[in-house]
Short mmCIF file of C-alpha atoms in Angstrom, two decimals:
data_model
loop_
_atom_site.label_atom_id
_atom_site.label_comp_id
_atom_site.label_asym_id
_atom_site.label_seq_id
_atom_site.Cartn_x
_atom_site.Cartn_y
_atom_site.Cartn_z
CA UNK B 1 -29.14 -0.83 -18.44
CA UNK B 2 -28.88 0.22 -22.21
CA UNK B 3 -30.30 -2.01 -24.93
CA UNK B 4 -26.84 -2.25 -26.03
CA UNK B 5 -25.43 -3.68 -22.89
CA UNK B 6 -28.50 -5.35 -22.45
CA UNK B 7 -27.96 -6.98 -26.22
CA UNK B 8 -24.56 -7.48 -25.38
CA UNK B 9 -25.08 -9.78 -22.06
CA UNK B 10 -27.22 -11.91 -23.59
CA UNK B 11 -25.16 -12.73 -26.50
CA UNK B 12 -22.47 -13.50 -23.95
CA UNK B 13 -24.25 -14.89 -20.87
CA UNK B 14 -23.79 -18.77 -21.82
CA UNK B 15 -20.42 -18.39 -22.96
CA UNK B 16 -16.93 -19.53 -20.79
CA UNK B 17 -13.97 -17.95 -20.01
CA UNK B 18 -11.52 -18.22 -23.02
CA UNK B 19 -8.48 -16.39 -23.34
CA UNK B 20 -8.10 -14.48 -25.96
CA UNK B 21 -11.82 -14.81 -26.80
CA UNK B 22 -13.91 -13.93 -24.17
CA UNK B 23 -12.07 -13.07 -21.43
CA UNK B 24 -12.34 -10.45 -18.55
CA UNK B 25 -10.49 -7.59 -20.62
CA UNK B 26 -12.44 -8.43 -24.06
CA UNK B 27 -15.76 -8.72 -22.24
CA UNK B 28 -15.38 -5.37 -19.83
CA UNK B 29 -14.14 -3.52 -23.11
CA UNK B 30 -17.16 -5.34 -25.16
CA UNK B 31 -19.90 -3.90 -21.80
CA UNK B 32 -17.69 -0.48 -22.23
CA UNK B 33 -18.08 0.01 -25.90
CA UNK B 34 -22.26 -0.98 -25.65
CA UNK B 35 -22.35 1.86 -22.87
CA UNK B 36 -20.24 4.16 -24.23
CA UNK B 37 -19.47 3.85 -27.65
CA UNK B 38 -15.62 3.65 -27.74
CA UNK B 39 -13.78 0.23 -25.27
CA UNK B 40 -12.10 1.82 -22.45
CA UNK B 41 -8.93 -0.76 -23.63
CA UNK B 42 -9.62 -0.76 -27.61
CA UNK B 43 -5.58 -0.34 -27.67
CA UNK B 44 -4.74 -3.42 -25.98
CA UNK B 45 -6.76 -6.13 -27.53
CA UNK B 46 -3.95 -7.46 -29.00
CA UNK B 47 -1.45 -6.70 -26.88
CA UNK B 48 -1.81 -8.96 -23.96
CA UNK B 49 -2.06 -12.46 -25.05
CA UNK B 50 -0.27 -15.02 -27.35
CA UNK B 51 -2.14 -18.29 -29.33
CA UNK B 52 -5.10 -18.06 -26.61
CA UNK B 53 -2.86 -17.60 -23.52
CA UNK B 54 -1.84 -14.59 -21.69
CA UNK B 55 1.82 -13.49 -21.70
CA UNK B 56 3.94 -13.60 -19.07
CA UNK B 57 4.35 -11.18 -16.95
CA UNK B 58 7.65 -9.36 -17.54
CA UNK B 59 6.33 -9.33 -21.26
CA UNK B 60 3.67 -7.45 -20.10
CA UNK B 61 5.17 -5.17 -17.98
CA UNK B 62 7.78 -4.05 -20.31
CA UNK B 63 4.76 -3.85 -23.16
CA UNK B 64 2.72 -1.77 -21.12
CA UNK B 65 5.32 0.24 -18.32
CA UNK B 66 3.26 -1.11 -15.46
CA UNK B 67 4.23 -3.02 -12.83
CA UNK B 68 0.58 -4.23 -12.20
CA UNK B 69 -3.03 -4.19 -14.45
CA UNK B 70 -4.17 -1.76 -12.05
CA UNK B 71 -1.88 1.08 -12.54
CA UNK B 72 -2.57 0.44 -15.89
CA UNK B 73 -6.12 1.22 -15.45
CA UNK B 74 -5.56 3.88 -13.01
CA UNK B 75 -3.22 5.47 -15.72
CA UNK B 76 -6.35 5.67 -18.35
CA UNK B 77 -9.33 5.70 -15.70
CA UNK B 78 -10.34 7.86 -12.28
CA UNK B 79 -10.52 5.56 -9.37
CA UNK B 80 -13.72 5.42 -7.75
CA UNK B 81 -13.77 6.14 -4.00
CA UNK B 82 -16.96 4.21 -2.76
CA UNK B 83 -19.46 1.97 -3.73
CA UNK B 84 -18.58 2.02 -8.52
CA UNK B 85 -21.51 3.51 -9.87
CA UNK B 86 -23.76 1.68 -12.95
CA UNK B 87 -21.35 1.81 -16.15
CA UNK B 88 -17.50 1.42 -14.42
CA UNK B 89 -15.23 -0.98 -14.44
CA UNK B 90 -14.85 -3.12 -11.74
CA UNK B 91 -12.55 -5.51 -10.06
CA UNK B 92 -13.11 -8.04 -7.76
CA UNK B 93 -12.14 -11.21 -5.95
CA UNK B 94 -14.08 -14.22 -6.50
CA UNK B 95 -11.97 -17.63 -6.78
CA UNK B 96 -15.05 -19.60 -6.81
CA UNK B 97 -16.20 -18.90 -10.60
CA UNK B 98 -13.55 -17.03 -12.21
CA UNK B 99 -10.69 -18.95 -13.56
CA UNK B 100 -8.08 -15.55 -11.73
CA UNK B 101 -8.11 -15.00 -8.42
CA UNK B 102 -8.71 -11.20 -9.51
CA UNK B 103 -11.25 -10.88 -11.87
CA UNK B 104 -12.73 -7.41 -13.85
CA UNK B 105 -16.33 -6.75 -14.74
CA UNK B 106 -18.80 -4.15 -15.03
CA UNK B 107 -21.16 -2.29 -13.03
CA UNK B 108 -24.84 -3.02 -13.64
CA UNK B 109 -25.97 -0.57 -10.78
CA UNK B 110 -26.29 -3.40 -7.33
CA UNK B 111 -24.46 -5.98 -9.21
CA UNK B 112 -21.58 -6.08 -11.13
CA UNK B 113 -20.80 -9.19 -14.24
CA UNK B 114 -18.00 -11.35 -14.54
CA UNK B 115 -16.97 -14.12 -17.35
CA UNK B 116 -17.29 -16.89 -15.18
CA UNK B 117 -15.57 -20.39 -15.87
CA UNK B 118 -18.37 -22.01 -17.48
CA UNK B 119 -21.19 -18.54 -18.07
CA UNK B 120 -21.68 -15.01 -16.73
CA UNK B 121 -21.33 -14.31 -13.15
CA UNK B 122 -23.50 -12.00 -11.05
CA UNK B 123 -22.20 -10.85 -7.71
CA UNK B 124 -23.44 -7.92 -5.63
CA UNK B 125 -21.72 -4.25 -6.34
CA UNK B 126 -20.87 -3.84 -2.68
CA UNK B 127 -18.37 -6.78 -3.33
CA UNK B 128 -16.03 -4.62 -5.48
CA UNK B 129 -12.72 -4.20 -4.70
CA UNK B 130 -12.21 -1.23 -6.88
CA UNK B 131 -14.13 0.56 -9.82
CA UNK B 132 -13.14 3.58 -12.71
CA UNK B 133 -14.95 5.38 -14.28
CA UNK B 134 -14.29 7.36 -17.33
#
């Protein structure tokens, strides 16, 4: 892990889930940048929520052209086949501490992070449902 990232995470690690704020697309773009030096979403910060809520989804879709957020990523990322390697994206299920059902995070190697409801969520990198890279 970069001293960026590293940096990054423990600004972050404490804080909830806000829309808006700190959210799954703000953090993953904030973990992105730290790695990479550009966010792999810089263009839609704005673009997908309204006074700390996210728009509805027909706003979205006709915003963006995609039926779903991942064919919106696919569009701008390369799928990973396998196990996402240290530094992708990364989506996964975990209903337990993420206010979605679907949540995104990023590769640390054997875990991926998640904004959680109430901090930072750790879960193991085999647990990814999909991952891009650049």
């Amino acid at each position: 892990m970069n001293a960026a990232l590293h940096a990054y995470l423990d600004l972050v690690r404490a804080r909830p889930f806000a829309w808006g704020t700190h959210d799954c697309l703000i953090f993953t773009n904030a973990c992105w940048r730290s790695v990479y030096g550009f966010g792999w979403a810089d263009d839609w910060m704005s673009r997908y929520h309204e006074d700390g809520r996210p728009r509805r989804r027909e706003a979205l879709q006709r915003e963006f052209g995609f039926m779903c957020v991942r064919a919106a990523i696919d569009a701008r990322l390369n799928r990973v086949i396998g196990t996402p390697p240290r530094g992708a994206l990364v989506s996964n299920c975990l209903p337990e501490s993420s206010i979605l059902r679907l949540a995104f995070g990023f590769s640390l190697g054997d875990r991926a992070v998640f904004v959680g409801r109430d901090q930072l969520y750790f879960d193991d990198i085999g647990n990814a449902v999909v991952g891009w890279v650049n």
